[in-house]
Each structure stands twice: as structure tokens, then as C-alpha cells.
mmCIF file of C-alpha atoms in Angstrom:
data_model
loop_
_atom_site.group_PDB
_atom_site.id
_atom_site.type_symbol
_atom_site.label_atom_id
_atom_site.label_comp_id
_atom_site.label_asym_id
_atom_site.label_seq_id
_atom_site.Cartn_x
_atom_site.Cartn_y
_atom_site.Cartn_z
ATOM 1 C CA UNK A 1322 -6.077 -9.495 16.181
ATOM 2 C CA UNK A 1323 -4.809 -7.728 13.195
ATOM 3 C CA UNK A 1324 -4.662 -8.944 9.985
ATOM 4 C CA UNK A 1325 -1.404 -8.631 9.001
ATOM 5 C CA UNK A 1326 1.558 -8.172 12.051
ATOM 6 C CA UNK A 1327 4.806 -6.623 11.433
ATOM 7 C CA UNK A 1328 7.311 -5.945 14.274
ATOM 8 C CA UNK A 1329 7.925 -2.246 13.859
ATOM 9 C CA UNK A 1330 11.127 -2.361 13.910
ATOM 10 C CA UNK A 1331 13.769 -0.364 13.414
ATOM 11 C CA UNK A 1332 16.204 -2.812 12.712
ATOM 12 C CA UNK A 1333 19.790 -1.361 12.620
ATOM 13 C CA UNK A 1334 22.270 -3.339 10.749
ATOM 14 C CA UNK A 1335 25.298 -2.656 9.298
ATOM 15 C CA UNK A 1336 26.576 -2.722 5.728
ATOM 16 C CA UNK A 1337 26.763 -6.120 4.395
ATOM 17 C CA UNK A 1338 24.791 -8.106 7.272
ATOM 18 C CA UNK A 1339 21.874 -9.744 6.630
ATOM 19 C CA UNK A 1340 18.601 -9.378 8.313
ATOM 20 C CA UNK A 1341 15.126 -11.279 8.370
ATOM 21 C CA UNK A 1342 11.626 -9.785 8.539
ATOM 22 C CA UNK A 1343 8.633 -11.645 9.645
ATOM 23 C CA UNK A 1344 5.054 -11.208 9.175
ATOM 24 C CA UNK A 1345 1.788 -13.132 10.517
ATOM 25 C CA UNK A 1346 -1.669 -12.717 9.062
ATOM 26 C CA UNK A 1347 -4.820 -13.976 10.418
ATOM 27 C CA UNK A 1348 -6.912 -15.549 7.379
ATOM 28 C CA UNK A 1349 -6.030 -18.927 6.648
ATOM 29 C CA UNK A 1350 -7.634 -18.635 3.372
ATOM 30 C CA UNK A 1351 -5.530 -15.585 2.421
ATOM 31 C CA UNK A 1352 -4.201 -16.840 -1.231
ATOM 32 C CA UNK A 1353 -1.852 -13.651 -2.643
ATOM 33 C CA UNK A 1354 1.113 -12.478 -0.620
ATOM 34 C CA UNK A 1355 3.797 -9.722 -1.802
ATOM 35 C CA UNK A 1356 6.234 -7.455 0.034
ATOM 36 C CA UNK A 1357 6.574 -3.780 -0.797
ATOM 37 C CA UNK A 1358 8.787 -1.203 -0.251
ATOM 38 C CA UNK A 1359 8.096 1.989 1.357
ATOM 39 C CA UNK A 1360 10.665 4.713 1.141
ATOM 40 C CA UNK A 1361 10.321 8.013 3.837
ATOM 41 C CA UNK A 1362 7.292 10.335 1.962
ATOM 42 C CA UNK A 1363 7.074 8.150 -0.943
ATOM 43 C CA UNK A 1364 4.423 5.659 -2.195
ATOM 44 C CA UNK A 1365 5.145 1.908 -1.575
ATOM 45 C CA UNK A 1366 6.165 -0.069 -4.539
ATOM 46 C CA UNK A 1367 6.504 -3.938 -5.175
ATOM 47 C CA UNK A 1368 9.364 -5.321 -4.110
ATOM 48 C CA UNK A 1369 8.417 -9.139 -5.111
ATOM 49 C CA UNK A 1370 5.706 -11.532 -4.865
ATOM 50 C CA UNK A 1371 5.691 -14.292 -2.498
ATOM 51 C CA UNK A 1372 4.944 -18.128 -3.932
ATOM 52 C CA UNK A 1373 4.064 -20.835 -1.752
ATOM 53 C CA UNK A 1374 7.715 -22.990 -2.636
ATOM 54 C CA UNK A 1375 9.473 -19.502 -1.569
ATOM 55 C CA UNK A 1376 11.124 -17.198 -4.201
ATOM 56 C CA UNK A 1377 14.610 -15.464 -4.777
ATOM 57 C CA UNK A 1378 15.189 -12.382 -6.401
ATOM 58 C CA UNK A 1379 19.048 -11.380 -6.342
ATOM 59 C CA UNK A 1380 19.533 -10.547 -2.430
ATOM 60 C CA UNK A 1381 15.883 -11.043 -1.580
ATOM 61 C CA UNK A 1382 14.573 -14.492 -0.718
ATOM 62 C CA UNK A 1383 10.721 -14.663 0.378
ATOM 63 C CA UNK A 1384 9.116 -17.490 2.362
ATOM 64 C CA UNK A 1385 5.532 -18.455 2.865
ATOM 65 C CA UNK A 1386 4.788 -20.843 5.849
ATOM 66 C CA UNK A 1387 0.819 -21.831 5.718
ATOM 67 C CA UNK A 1388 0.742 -23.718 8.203
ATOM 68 C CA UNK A 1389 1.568 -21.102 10.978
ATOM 69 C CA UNK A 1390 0.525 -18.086 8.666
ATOM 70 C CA UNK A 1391 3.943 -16.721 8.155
ATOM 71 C CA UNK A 1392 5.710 -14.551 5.425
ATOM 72 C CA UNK A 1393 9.649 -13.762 5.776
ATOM 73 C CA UNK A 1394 12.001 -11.751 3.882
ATOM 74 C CA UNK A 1395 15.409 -12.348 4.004
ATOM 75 C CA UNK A 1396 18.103 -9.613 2.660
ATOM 76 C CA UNK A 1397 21.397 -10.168 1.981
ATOM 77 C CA UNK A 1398 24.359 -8.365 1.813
ATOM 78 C CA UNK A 1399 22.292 -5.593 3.146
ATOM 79 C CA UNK A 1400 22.563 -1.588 0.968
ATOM 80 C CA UNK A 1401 22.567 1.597 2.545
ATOM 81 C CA UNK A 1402 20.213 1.760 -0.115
ATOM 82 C CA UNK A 1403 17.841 -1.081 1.245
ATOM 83 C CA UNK A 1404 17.076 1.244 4.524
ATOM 84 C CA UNK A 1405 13.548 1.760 4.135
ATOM 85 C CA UNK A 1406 10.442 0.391 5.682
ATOM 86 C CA UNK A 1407 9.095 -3.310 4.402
ATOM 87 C CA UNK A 1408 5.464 -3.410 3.665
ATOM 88 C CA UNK A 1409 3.754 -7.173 4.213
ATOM 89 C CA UNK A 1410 0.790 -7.312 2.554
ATOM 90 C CA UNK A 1411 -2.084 -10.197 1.913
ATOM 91 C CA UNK A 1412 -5.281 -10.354 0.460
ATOM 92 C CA UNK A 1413 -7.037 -11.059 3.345
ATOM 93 C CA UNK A 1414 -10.366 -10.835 2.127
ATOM 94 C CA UNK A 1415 -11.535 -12.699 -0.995
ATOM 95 C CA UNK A 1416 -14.941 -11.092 -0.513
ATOM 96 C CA UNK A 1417 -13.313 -7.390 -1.687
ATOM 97 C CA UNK A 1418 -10.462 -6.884 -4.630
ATOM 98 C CA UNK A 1419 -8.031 -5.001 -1.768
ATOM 99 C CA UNK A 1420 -5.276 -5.869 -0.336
ATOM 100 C CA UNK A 1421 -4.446 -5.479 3.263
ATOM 101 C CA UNK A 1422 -1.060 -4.206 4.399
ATOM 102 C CA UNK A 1423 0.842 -4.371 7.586
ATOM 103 C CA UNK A 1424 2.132 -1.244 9.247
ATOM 104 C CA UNK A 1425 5.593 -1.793 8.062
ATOM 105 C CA UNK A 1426 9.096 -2.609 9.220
ATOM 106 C CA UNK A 1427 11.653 -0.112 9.224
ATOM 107 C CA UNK A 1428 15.049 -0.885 8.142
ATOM 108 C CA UNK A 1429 18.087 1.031 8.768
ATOM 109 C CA UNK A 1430 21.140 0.021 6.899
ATOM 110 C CA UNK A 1431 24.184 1.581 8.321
ATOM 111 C CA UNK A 1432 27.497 2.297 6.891
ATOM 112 C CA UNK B 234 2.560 0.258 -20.034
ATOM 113 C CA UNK B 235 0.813 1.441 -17.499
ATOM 114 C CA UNK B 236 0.923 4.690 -15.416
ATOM 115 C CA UNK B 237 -0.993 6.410 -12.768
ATOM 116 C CA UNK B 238 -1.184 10.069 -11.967
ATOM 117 C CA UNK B 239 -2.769 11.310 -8.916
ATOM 118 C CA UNK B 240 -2.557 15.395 -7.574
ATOM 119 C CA UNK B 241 -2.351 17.828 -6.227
ATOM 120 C CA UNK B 242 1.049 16.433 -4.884
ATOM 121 C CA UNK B 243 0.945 18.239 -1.955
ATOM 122 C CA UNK B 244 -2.238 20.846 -0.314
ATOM 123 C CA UNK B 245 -2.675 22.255 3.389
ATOM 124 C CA UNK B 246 -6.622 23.057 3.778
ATOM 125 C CA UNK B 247 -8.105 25.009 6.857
ATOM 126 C CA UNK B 248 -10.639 22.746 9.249
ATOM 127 C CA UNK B 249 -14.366 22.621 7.254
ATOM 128 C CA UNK B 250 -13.088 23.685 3.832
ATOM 129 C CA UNK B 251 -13.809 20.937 1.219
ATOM 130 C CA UNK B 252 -11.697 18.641 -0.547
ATOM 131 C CA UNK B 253 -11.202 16.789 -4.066
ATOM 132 C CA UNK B 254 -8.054 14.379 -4.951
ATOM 133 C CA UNK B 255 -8.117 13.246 -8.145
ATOM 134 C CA UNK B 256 -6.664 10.259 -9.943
ATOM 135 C CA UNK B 257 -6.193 8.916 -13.249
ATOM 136 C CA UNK B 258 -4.949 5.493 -14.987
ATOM 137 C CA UNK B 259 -3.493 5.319 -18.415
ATOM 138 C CA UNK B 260 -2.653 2.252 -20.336
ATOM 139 C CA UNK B 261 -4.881 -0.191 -18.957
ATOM 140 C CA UNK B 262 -9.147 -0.465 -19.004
ATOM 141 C CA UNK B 263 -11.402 -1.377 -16.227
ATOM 142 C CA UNK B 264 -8.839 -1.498 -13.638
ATOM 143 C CA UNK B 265 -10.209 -1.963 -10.119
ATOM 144 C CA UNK B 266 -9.005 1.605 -8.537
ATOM 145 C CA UNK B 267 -8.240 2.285 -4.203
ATOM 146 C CA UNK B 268 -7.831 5.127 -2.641
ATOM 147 C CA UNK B 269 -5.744 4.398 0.615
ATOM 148 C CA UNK B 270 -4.476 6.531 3.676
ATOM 149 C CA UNK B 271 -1.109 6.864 5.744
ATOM 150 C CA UNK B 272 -1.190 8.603 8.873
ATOM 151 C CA UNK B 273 2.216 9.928 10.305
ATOM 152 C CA UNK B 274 3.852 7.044 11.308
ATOM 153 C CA UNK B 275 1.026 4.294 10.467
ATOM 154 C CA UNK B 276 0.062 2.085 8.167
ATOM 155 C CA UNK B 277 -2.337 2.183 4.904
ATOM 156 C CA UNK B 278 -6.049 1.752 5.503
ATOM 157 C CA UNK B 279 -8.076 1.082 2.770
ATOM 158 C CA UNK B 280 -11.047 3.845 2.361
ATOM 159 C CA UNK B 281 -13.034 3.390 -0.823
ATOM 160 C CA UNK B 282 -12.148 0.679 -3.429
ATOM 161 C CA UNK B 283 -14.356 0.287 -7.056
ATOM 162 C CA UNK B 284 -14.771 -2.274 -9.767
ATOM 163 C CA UNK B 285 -15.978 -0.222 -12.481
ATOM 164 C CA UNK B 286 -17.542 3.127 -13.450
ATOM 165 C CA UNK B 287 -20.194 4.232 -10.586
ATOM 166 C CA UNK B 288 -19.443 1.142 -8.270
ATOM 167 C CA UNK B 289 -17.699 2.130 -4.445
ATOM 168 C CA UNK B 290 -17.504 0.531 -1.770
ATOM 169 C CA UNK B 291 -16.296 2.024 1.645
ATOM 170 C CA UNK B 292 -14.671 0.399 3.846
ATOM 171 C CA UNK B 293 -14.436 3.189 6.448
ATOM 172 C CA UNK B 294 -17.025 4.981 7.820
ATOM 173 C CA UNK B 295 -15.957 9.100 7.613
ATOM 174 C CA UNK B 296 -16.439 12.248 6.178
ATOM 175 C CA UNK B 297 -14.932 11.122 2.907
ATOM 176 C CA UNK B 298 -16.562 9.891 -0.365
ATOM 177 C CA UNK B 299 -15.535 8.463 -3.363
ATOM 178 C CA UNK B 300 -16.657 8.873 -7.242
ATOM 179 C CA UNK B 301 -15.639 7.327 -10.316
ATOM 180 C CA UNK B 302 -16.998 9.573 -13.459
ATOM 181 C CA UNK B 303 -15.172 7.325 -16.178
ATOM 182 C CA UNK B 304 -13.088 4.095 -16.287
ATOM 183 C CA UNK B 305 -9.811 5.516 -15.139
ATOM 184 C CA UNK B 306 -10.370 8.352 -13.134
ATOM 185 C CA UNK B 307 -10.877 8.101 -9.465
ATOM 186 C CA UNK B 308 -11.700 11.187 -7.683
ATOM 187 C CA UNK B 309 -11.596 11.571 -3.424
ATOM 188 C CA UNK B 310 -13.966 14.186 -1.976
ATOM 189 C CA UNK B 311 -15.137 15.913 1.335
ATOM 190 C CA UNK B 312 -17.224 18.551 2.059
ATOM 191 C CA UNK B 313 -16.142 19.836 5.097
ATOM 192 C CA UNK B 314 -12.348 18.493 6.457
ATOM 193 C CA UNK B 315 -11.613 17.378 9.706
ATOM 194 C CA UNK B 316 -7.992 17.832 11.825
ATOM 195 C CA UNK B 317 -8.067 13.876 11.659
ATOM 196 C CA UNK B 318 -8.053 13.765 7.723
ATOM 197 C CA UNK B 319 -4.494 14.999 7.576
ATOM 198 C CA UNK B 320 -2.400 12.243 6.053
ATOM 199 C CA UNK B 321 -0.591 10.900 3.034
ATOM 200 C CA UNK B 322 -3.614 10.100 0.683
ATOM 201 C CA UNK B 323 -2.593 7.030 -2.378
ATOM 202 C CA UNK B 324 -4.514 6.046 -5.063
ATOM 203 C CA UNK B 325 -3.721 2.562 -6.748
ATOM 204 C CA UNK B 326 -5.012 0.620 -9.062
ATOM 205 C CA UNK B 327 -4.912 -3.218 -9.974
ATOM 206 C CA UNK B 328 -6.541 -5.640 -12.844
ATOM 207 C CA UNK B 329 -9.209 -7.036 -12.230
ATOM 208 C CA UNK B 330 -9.656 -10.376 -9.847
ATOM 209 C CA UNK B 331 -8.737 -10.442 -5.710
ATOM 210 C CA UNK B 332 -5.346 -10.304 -4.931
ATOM 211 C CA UNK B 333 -3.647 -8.917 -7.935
ATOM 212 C CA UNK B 334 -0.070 -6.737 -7.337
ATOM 213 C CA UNK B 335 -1.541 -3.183 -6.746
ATOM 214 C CA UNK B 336 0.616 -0.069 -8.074
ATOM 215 C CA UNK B 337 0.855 3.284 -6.222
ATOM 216 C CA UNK B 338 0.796 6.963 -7.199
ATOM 217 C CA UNK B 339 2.585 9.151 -6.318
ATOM 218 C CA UNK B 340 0.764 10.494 -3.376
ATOM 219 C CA UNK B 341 -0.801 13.404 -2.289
ATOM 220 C CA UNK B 342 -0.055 14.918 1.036
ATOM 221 C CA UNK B 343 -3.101 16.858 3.154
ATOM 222 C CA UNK B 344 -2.494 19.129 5.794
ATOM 223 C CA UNK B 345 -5.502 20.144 7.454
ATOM 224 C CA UNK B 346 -5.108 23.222 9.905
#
């Protein structure tokens, strides 16, 4: 099993909808969990944190479910400019100062 | 603040020549430094992480190695380049502790033919 699952995706929505992302990971005693953005050729950058009481940041909300080893992202009001692939990533190993990321979802926000 | 520079931005190397990426931090000291890689269409693997000057760990066995001459300079090596090294090569660096945000450069892209 991998560490951290991502559906692939690509999820094509239109302008304004919104759309949810899941992510499993496999180590219960993964503490840190963030999402990042990857845009095509670029390097992935934060897009937020996630906190175990679930977080908001303008049309981003992020969930953490422990119990079944879930993250989700929920966007709303979706951009053209959100299209771009969704990184979930967890520290999956306390043993090593890395984090471990998940092959992405791509998003395609269409007009 | 912090920034992080990493080049050559871009580089297309013939099969067996050798390789160096380099990598710097500014803004920040002892930073624990990663170099990562993208394939076409995959996701990151972690190759060499390190805590502090002269300390790497691999996590993937390859043709590939790792130094780290001073605090914030991270360099990627080979001696001899493989087709299957071709990729989107990141370094990134976080503070110190497990599970701290990580930040990206900007990326350098290998071609090897």
C-alpha cells in the first residue's frame, strides 16, 4: 500500500462549482498534514496546512479524519485559475525529517 | 525571509556524462535540505535528505549522490547518467524538526539523451 493515495484525477468542473479531493495515508502515527499546489512545470508550493479541528482559508476548507486516515480539500467557487494538480502530503515517517507526497490530483477548471 | 535558489534551470546531458545540481538557502541557518524527483507524469520521491553540514541520508538506492559542503548549499551529483535519471529534479528545504512545511525551488529540468 502506498503511503499517501490520491485519485489521479482529472477532475473537470466548471467555473464556479465546487469540487472535493480526498486523500488516504497509511501511518496512523503520521502527525503533520498540508496540501500543495503543483502548477504544469513548476515546483509545488503550500497551499495550507491541515489541523486536526479542520481549517478554512477563503475558498479552501481542509479536513483531517484520524480515524479512517483521511485528508479532504474542499474548493469553492472554483477559478480557472485553481486548475492545477493538488499535492497531499504527510509526514509519514517520524524516523526521517521528509515529507511524503501523493502523486497528485489534477484539476481542471473550465470556463 | 527566506529564499532558495537551485540551477541550472534547465540541462539535456548525453547517457554516461556526469552531473552536478546545485542548491543554495539564504535567510535561514541549519535548515534540513531534500533533494526530490518528478518523473513525467509522477509523483515526488524523496532521494537524499540532510540535517546538517556532511550528514545524507538516501533514501533511494541509484547512481546519484548527495553532498553538503556548507550549511546552505546542497549540491546533487552523478558520475555517469542514466536514460532513467531524466526528470524534474527539486531541492527544498525546511527548519529543523519532522514534519515542518517544506519550500520548493524552482526546479531544474534533466534531459538525458
Amino acid at each position: 500500500r502506498k503511503e499517501v493515495e490520491q485519485d489521479p484525477g482529472p477532475f473537470n468542473v466548471p467555473e464556479g462549482a465546487t469540487v472535493a479531493f480526498n486523500c488516504t495515508y497509511s501511518n496512523s502515527a503520521s502527525q503533520s498534514f498540508f496540501w500543495y499546489r503543483q502548477d504544469c512545470r513548476k515546483e509545488p508550493k503550500l497551499l495550507m496546512s491541515v489541523y486536526s479541528s479542520g481549517n478554512e482559508d477563503g475558498r479552501f476548507t481542509a479536513q483531517l479524519n484520524r480515524a479512517s486516515q483521511y485528508i479532504s480539500l474542499l474548493i469553492r467557487d472554483s477559478k480557472l485559475s485553481d486548475s492545477a494538480t493538488y499535492l497531499c502530503v504527510v509526514n509519514g515517517d517520524t524516523g526521517r525529517r521528509a515529507l511524503t507526497f501523493g502523486s497528485g490530483t489534477r484539476l481542471q477548471v473550465q470556463p | 525571509s527566506q529564499t532558495i535558489h537551485q540551477w541550472p534551470a534547465t540541462l539535456v546531458q548525453p547517457v554516461g556524462s556526469p552531473l552536478s545540481l546545485e542548491c543554495t538557502v539564504e535567510g535561514t541557518s541549519n535548515p534540513n535540505l531534500y533533494w526530490y524527483r518528478q518523473a513525467a507524469g509522477r509523483g515526488l520521491q524523496l532521494l537524499f535528505y540532510s540535517v546538517g553540514i556532511g550528514q545524507i541520508s538516501s533514501e533511494v538506492p541509484q547512481n546519484l549522490s548527495a553532498s553538503r559542503p556548507q550549511d546552505r548549499q546542497f549540491i546533487l551529483s552523478s558520475k555517469k547518467l542514466l536514460l532513467s535519471d531524466s526528470g524534474f529534479y527539486l531541492c527544498a528545504w525546511s527548519w529543523g524538526g519532522s514534519g515542518n512545511t517544506i519550500y520548493f525551488g524552482e526546479g531544474s529540468w534533466l534531459t538525458v539523451v
